[in-house]
Short mmCIF file of C-alpha atoms and ligand atoms in Angstrom, two decimals:
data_model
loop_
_atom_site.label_atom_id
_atom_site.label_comp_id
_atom_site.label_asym_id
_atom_site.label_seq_id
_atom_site.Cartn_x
_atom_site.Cartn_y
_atom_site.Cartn_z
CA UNK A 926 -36.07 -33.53 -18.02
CA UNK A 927 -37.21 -36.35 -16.45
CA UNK A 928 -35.39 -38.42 -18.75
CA UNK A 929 -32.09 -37.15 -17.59
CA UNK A 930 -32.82 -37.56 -13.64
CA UNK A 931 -33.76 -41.23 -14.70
CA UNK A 932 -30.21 -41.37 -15.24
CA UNK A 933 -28.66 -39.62 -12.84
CA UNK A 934 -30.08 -42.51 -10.76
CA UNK A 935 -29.02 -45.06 -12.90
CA UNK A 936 -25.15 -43.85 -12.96
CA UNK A 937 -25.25 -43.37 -8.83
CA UNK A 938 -26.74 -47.23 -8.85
CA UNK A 939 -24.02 -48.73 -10.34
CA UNK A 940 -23.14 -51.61 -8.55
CA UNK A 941 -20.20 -51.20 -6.35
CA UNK A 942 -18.90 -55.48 -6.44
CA UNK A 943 -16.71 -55.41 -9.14
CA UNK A 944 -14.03 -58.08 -9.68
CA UNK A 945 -11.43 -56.52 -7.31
CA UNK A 946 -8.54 -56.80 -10.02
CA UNK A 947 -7.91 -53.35 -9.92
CA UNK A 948 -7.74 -53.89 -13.58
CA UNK A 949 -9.72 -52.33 -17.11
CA UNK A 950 -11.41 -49.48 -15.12
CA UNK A 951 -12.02 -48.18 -18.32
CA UNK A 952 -13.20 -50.30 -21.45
CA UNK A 953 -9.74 -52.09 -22.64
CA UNK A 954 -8.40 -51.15 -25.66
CA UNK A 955 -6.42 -53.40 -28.16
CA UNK A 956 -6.04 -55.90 -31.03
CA UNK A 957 -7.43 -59.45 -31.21
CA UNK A 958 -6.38 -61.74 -33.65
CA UNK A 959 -10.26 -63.97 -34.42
CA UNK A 960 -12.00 -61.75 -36.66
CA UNK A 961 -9.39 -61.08 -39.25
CA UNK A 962 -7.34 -64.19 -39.22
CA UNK A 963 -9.27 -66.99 -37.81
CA UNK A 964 -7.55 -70.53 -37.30
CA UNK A 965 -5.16 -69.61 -40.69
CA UNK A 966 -2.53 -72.27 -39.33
CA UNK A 967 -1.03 -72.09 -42.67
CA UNK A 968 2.10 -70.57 -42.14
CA UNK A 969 4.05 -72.64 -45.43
CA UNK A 970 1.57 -70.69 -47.74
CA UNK A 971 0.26 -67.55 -45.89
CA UNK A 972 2.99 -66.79 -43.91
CA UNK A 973 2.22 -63.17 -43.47
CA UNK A 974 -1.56 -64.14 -41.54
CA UNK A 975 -1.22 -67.10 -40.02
CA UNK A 976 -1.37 -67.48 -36.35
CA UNK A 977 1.96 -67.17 -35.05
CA UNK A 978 4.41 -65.53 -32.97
CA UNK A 979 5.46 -63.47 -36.16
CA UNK A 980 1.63 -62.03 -36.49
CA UNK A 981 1.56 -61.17 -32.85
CA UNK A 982 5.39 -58.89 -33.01
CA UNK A 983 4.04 -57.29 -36.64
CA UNK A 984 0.90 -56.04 -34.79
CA UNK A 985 3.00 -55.53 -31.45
CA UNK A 986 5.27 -53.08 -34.09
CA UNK A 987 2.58 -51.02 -35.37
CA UNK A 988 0.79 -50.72 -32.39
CA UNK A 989 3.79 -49.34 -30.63
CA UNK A 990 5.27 -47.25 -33.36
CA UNK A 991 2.09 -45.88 -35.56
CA UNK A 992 0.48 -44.09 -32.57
CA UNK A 993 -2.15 -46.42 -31.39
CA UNK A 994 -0.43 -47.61 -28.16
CA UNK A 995 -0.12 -43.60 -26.84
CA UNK A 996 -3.94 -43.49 -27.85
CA UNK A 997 -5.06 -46.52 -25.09
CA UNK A 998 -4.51 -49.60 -27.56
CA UNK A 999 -2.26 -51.57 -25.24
CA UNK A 1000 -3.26 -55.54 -25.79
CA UNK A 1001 -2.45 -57.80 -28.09
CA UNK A 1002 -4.50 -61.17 -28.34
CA UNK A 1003 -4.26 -64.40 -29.21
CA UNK A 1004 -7.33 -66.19 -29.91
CA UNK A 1005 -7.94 -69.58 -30.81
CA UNK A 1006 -5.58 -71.83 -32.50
CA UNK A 1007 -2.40 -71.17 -30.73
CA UNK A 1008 -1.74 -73.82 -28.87
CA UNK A 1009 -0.02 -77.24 -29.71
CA UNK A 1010 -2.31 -80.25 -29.93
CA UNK A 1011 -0.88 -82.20 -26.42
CA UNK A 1012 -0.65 -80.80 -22.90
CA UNK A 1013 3.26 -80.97 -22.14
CA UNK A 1014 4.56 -84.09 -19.86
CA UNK A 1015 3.34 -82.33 -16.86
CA UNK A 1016 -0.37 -81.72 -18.42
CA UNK A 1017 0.48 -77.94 -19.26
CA UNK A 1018 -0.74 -76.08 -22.18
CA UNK A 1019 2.22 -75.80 -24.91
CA UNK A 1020 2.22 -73.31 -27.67
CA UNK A 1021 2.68 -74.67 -31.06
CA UNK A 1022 6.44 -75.17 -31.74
CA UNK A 1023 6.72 -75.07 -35.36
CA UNK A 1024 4.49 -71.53 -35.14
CA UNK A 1025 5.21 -70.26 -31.86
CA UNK A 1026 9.07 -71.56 -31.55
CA UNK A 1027 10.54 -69.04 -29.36
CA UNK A 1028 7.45 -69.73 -26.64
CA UNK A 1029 4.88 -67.55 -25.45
CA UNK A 1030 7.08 -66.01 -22.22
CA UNK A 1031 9.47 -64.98 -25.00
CA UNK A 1032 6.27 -63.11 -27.25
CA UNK A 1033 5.16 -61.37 -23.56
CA UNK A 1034 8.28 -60.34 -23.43
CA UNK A 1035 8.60 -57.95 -26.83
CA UNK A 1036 5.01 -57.17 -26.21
CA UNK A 1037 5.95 -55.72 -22.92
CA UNK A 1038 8.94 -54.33 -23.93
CA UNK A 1039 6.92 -52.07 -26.38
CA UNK A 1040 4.78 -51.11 -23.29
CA UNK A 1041 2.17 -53.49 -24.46
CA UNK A 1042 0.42 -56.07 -22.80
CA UNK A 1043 -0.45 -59.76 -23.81
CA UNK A 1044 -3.87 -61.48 -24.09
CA UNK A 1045 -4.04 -65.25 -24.66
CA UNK A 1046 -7.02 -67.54 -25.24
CA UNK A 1047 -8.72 -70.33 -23.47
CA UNK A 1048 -11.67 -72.57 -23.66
CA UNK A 1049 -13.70 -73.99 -20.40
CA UNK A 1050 -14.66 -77.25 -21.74
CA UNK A 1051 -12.91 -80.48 -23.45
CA UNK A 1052 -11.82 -78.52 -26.32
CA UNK A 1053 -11.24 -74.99 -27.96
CA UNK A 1054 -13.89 -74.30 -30.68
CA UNK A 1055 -11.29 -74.62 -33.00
CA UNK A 1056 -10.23 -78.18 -31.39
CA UNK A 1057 -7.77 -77.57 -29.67
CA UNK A 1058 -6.98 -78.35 -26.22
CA UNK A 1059 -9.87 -76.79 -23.78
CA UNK A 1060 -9.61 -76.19 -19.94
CA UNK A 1061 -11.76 -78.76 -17.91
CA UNK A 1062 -12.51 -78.20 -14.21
CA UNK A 1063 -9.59 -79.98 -13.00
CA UNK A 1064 -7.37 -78.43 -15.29
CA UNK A 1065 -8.09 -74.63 -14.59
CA UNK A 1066 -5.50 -74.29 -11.82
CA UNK A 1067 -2.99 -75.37 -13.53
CA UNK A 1068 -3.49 -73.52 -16.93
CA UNK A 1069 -4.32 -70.06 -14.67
CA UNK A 1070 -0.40 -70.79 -13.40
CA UNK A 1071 0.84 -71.38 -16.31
CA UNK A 1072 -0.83 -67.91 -18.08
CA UNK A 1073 0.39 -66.38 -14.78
CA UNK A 1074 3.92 -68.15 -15.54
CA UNK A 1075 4.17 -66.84 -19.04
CA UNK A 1076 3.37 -62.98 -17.56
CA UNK A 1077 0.17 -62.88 -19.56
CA UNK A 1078 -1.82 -60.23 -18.82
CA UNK A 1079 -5.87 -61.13 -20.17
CA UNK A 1080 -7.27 -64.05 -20.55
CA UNK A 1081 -10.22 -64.94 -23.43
CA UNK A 1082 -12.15 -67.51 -21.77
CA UNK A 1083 -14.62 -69.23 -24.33
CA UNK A 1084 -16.86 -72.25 -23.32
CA UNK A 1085 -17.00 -74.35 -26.57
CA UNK A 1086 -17.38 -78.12 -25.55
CA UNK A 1087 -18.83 -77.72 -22.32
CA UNK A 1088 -22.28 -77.50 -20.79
CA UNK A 1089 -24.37 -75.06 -18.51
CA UNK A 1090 -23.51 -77.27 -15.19
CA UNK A 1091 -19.81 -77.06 -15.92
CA UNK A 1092 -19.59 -73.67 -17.13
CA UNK A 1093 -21.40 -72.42 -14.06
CA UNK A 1094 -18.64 -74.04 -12.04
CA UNK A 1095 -15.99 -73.38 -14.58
CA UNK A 1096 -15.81 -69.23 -15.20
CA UNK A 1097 -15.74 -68.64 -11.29
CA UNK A 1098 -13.04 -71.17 -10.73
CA UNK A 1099 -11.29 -69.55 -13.22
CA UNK A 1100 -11.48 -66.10 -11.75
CA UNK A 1101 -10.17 -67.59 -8.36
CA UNK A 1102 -7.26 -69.58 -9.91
CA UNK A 1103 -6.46 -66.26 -11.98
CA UNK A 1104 -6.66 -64.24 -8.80
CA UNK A 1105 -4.91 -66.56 -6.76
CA UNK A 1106 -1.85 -66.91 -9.12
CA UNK A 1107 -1.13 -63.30 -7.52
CA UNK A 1108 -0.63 -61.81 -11.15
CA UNK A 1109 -3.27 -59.59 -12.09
CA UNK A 1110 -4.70 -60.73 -15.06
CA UNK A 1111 -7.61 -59.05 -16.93
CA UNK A 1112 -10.38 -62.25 -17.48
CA UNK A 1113 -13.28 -61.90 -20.41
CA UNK A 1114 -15.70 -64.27 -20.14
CA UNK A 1115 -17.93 -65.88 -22.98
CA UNK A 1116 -20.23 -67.14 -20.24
CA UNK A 1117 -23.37 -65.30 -21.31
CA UNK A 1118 -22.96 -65.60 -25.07
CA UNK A 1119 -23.59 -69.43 -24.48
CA UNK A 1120 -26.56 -68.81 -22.20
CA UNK A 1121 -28.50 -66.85 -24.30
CA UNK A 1122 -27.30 -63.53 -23.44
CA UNK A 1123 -30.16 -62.43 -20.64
CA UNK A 1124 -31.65 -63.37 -17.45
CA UNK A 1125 -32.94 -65.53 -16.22
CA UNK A 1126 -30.24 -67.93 -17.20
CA UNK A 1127 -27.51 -64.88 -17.23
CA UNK A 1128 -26.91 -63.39 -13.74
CA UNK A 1129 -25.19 -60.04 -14.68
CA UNK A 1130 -24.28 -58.85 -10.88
CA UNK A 1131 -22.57 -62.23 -10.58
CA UNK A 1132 -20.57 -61.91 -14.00
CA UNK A 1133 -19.61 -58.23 -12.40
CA UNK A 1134 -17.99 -59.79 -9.55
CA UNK A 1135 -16.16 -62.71 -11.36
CA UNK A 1136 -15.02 -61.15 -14.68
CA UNK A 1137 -14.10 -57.91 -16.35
CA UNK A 1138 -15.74 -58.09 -19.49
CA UNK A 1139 -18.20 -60.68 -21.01
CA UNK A 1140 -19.25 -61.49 -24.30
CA UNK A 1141 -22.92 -61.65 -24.03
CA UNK A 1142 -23.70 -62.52 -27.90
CA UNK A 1143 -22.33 -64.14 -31.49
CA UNK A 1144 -19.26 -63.39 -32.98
CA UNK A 1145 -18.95 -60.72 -34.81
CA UNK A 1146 -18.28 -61.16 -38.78
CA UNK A 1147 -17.02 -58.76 -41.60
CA UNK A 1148 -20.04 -57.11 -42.92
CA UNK A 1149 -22.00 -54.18 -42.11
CA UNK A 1150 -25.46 -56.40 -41.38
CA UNK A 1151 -23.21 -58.42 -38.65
CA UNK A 1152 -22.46 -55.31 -37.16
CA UNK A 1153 -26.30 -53.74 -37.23
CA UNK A 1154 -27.01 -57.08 -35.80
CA UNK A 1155 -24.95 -56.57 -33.27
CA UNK A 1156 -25.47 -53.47 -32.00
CA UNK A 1157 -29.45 -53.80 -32.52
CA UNK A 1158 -29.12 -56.65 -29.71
CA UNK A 1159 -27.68 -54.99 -27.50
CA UNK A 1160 -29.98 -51.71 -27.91
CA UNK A 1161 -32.92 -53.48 -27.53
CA UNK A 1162 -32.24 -55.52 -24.30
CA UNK A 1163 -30.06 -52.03 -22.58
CA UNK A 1164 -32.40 -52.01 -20.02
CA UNK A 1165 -30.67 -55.38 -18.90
CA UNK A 1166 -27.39 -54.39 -20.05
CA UNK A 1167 -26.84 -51.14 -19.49
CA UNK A 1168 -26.79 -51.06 -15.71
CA UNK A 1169 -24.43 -54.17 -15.88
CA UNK A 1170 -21.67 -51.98 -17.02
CA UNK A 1171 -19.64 -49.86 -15.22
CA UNK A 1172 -15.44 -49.45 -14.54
CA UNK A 1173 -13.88 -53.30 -14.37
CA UNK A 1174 -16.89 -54.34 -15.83
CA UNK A 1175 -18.13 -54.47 -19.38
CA UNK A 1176 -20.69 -55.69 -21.71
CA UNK A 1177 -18.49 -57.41 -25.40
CA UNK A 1178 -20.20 -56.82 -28.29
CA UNK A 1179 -17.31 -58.14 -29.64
CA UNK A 1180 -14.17 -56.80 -31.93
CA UNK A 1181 -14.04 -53.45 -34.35
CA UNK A 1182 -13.62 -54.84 -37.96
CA UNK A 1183 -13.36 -51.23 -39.72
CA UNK A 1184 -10.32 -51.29 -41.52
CA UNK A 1185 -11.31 -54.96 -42.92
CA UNK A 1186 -13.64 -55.10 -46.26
CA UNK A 1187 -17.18 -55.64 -44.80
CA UNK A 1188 -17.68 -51.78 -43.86
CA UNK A 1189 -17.94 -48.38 -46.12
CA UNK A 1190 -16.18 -45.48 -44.69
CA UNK A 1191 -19.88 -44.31 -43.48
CA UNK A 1192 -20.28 -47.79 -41.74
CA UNK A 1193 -16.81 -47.54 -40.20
CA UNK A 1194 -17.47 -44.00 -38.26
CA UNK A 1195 -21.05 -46.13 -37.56
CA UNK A 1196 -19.36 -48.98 -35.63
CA UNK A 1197 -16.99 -46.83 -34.17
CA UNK A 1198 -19.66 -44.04 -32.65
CA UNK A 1199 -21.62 -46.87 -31.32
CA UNK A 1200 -19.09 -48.80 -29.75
CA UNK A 1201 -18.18 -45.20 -27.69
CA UNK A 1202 -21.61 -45.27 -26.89
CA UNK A 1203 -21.77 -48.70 -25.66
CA UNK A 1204 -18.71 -48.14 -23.89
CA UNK A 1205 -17.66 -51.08 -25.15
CA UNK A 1206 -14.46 -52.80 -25.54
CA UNK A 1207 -12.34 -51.58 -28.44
CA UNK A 1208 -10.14 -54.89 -29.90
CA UNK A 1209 -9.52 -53.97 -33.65
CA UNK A 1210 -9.28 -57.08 -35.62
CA UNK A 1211 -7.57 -55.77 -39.06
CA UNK A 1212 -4.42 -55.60 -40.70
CA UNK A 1213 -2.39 -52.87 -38.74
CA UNK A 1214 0.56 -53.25 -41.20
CA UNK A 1215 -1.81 -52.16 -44.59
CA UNK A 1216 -4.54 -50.10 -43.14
CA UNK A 1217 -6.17 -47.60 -45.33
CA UNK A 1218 -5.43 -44.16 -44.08
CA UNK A 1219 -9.32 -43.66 -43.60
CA UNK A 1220 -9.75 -46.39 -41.11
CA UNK A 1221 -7.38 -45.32 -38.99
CA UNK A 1222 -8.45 -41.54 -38.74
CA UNK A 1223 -11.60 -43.19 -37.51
CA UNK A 1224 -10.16 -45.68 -35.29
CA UNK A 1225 -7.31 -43.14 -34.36
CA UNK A 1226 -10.17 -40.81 -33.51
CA UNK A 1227 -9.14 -38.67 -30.37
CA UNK A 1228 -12.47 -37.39 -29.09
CA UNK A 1229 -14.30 -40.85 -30.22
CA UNK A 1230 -11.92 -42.42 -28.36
CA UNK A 1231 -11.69 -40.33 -24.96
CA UNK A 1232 -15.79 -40.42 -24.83
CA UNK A 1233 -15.58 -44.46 -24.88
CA UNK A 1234 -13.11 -44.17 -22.56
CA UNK A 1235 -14.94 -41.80 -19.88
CA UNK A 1236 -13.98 -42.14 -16.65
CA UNK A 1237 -17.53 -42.37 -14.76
CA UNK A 1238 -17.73 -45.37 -17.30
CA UNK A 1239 -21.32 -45.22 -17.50
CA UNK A 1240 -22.75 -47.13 -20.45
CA UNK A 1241 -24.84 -45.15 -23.28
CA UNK A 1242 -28.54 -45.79 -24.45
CA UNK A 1243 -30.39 -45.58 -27.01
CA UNK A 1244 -33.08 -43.05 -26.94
CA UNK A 1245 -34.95 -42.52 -29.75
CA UNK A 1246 -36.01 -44.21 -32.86
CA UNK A 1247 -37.65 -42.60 -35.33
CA UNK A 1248 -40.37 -43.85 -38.48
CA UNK A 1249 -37.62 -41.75 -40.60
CA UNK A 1250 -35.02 -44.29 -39.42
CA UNK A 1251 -33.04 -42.07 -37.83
CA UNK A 1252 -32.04 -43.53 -34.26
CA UNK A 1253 -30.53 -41.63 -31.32
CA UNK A 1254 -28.34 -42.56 -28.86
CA UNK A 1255 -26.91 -40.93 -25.42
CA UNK A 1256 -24.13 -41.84 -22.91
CA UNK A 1257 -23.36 -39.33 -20.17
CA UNK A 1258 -19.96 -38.29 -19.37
CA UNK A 1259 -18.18 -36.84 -16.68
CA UNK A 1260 -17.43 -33.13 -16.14
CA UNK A 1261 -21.64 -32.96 -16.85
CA UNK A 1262 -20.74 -33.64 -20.43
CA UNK A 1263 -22.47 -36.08 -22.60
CA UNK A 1264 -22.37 -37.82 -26.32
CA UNK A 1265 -24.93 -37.86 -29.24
CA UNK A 1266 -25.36 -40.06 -32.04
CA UNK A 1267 -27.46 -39.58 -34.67
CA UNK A 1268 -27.57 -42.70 -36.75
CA UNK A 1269 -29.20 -43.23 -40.15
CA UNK A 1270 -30.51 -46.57 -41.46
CA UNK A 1271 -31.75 -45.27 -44.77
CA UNK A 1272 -30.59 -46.15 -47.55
CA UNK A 1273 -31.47 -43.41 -49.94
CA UNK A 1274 -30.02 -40.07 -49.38
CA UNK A 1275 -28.45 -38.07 -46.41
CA UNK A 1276 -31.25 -37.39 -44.31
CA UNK A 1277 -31.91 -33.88 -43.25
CA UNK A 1278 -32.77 -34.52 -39.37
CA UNK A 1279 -34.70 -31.68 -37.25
CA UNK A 1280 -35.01 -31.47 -33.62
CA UNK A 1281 -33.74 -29.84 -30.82
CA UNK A 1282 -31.88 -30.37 -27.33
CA UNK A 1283 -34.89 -30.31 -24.94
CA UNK A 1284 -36.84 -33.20 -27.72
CA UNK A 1285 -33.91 -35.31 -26.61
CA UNK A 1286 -34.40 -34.46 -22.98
CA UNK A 1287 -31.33 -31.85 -22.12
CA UNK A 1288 -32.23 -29.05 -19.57
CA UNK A 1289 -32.36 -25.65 -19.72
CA UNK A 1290 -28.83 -24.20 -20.99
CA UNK A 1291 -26.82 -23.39 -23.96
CA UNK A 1292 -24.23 -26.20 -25.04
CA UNK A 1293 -21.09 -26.16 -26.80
CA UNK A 1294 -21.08 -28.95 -29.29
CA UNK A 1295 -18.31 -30.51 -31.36
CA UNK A 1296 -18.73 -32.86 -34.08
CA UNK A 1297 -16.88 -35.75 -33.41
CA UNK A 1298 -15.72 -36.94 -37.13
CA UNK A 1299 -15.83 -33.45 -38.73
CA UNK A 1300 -13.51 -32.66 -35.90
CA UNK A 1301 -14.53 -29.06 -35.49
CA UNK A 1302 -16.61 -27.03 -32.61
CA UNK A 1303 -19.93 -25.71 -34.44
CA UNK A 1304 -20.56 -22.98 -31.59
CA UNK A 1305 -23.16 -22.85 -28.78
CA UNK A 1306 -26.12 -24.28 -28.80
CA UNK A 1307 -29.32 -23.57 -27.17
CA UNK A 1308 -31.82 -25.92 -25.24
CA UNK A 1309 -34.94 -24.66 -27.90
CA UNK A 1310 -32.96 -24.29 -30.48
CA UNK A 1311 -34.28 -26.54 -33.59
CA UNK A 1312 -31.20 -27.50 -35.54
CA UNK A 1313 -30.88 -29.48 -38.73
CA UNK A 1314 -28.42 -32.45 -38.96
CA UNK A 1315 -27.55 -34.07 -42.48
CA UNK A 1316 -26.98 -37.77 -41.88
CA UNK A 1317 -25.78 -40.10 -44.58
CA UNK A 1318 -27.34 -43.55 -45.21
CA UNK A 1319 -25.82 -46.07 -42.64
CA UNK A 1320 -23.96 -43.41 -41.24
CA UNK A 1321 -23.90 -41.29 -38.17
CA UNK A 1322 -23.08 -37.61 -36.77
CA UNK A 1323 -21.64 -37.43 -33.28
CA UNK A 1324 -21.44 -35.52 -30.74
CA UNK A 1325 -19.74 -34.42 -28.33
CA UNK A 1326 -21.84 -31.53 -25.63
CA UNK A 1327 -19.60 -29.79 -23.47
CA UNK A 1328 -21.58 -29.10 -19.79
CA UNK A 1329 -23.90 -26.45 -19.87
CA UNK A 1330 -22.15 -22.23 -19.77
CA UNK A 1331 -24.02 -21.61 -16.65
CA UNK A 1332 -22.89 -25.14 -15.16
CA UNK A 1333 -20.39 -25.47 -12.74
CA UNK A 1334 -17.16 -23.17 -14.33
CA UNK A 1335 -14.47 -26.10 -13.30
CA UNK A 1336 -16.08 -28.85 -14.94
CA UNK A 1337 -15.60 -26.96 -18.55
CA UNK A 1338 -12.01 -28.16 -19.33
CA UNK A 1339 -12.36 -31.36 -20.22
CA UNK A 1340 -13.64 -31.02 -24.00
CA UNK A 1341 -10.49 -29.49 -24.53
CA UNK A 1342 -8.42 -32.44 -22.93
CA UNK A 1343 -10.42 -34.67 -25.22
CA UNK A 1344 -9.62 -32.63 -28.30
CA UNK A 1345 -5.68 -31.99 -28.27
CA UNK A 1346 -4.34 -29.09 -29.66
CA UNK A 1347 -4.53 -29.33 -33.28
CA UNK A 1348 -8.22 -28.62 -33.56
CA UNK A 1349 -8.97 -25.67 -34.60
CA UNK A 1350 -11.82 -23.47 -33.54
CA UNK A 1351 -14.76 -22.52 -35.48
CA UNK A 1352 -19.05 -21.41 -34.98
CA UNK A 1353 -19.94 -21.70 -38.55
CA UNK A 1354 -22.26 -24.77 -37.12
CA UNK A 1355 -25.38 -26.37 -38.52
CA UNK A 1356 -27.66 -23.97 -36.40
CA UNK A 1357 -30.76 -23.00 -38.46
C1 NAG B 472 -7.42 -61.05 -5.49
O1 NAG B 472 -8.61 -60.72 -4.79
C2 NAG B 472 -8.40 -59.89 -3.66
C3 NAG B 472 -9.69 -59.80 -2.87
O2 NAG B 472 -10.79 -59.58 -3.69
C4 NAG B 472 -7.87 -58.55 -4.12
O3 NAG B 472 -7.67 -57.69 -3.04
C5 NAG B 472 -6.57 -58.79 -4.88
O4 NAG B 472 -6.10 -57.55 -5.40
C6 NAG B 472 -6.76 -59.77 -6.01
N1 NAG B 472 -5.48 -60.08 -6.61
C7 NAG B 472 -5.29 -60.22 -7.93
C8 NAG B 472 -3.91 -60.52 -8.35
O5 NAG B 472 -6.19 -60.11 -8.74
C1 NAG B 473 -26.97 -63.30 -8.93
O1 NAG B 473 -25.69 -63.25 -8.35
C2 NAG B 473 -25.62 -62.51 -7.14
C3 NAG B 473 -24.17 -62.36 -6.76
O2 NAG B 473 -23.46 -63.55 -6.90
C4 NAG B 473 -26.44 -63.25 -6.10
O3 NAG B 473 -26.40 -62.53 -4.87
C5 NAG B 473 -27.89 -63.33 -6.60
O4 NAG B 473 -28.65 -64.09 -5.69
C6 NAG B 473 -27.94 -63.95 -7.98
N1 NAG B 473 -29.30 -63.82 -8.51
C7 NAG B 473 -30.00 -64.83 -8.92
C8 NAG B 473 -31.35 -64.52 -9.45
O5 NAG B 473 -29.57 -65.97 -8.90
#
């Protein structure tokens, strides 16, 4: 119990200066080129992934007519390697012309014609990590107009090439020029992944009020121990992070690969329960145009997606981990509801998991609960219960805990806004 007035506190504390965009008041949704197709500038031999305005309309297509874009995945994003090697005669950013020939205004323009929106990438510092031309301090006026010209709508800003003095200068500057083009534009900053990621030499309330989402560590990379990686970072510094987060303001641990080859099925539900919790951005970077039916059930995921997506936009924790390997993790929701994860790293059987809702700190009451990836209701639930879940090796269970019966009655609708109305259901649960 005292656990869960810790964080009543927590979400009330929030800080209120937020970048006053108006923009990503919930974590932004999307696709992002880096992961999956890197600089492939190849376009005579690999036509089909190499960065160019053809990659961006396939992905624009699928997003718009395969059901993502009605589910929140709205932006498409460049990354690095887009742009021509020269500045134009007027010391603008050019797109490449043999790659990009019809322009980038012309690519925001099917993008938003699909009801989609357009990220493009920069770099604050001589060059792009890829080498290509970067944004210096004198140059980040002009490139914010130019964006704002093209009717982008996010910019990437990475900070290859440049050094602690000049980035400190740099990302604000940015978020002024982007705010003073009079074009709302979303801005991610890769600030704190160059600094190390924590304070002292990261200032979190200042990246709040400057930007709407930061990377704060490495890239991510196609395999599952790039992804534990990750997310083990970020667990084990939340008491830094987690109170950094909050609507127009998010911690990056960086793009979803499932649907790539790095992750098993298991893995893929893994990344995508923990990203929910983290509240955390949600850029696929896979092929939308051969995905395996499993991935996208995961990524396509209604309740999965509507907890990451949860209004009060309070970032989850991690509360428990056990000598069995099992780990826990929590993120309150609105409507008094919350999210479980029970997360596995064995890696010899499905693990047979006992405990109860008071061990992990709920208050008196009986809870609904609906398993997330199972996708059905497994009845009410009470505080003292002990229940057994099964959890496969690097896998997880969610769930997701309606408010309490004998809460608040108008608060109890929105599980079933979450779920749609195909689900079906059912109390055959896991109760012992
Ligand atoms: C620019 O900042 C002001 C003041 O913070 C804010 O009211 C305005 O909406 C911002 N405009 C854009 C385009 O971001
Ligand atoms: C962090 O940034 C905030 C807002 O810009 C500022 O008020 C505060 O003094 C900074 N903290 C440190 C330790 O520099």
């Amino acid at each position: 119990m005292g656990f869960a007035v810790a964080f009543c506190v927590l979400a009330i504390t929030v800080p209120i200066f937020t970048l006053d965009n108006g923009l990503m008041r919930t974590p932004p949704m999307g696709w992002l080129a880096w992961e999956r197709y890197r600089c492939d500038i190849d376009c005579q031999n690999d036509p089909k992934n190499c960065i160019s305005e053809a990659l961006f309309r396939d992905m624009a297509d699928r997003l718009s007519e395969d059901g993502w874009r009605e589910l929140g995945y709205v932006y498409i994003n460049i990354d690095d390697c887009w742009a021509s090697m020269d500045r134009d005669a007027n010391g603008r950013l050019q797109a490449d012309p043999k790659r990009f020939p019809s322009g980038i205004p012309h690519l925001a323009q099917y993008i938003h014609d699909r009801g989609l929106k357009l990220g493009i990438y920069g770099d604050m510092g001589t060059h792009t990590c890829g080498g290509y031309p970067g944004t210096t301090l004198d140059d980040i006026t002009t490139d914010a107009q130019t964006f704002a010209d093209w009717e982008v709508d996010m910019l990437k800003f990475d900070g290859c090439y440049s050094n602690a003095k000049e980035q400190e200068k740099g990302y604000p500057a940015m978020s002024k020029a982007l705010n003073a083009t009079g074009r709302p534009i979303a801005y991610s900053c890769s600030w704190p992944a160059y600094q190390g990621g924590l304070p002292p030499k990261v200032n979190y309330t200042q990246l709040g009020e400057i930007c709407n989402l930061w990377r704060n560590y490495g890239d991510i990379q196609d395999s599952w121990s790039s992804v534990l990686t990750i997310a083990d970072w970020f667990f084990n510094n939340q008491d830094i992070l987690q109170p950094a987060a909050g609507p127009g303001r998010w911690n990056d641990p960086d793009m979803l690969v499932v649907g790539d080859f790095g992750l098993s099925m298991e893995q893929s539900r893994s990344q995508m329960a923990l990203w929910a919790i983290m509240a955390a951005p949600l850029f696929m970077s896979n092929d939308l145009r051969t995905i395996s039916s499993g991935a996208r059930t995961i990524l396509q995921n209604r309740v999965a997606i509507g907890i990451n997506q949860d209004p009060m936009g309070v970032q989850g924790r991690r509360l428990l981990v056990e000598k069995s390997g099992i780990e826990v993790f929590w993120r309150p929701l609105s409507d008094k509801a919350s999210a479980l994860v029970f997360f596995s790293r064995r890696t010899d059987m499905p693990y047979r998991y006992l405990t109860s809702l008071a061990k992990l700190h709920y208050t008196h009451g009986t809870y609904q609960i609906y398993d997330v990836f199972a996708e059905r209701e497994l009845g009410p639930l009470k505080d003292s219960t002990d229940f057994v879940v099964s959890v496969n090796p690097t896998g997880v269970v969610m769930w997701y805990i309606s408010a309490p019966a004998d809460a608040d009655q108008n608060s109890a609708h929105m599980g079933e806004k979450l779920r749609g109305p195909a689900l079906h259901r059912k109390s055959d649960g896991i109760l012992l």
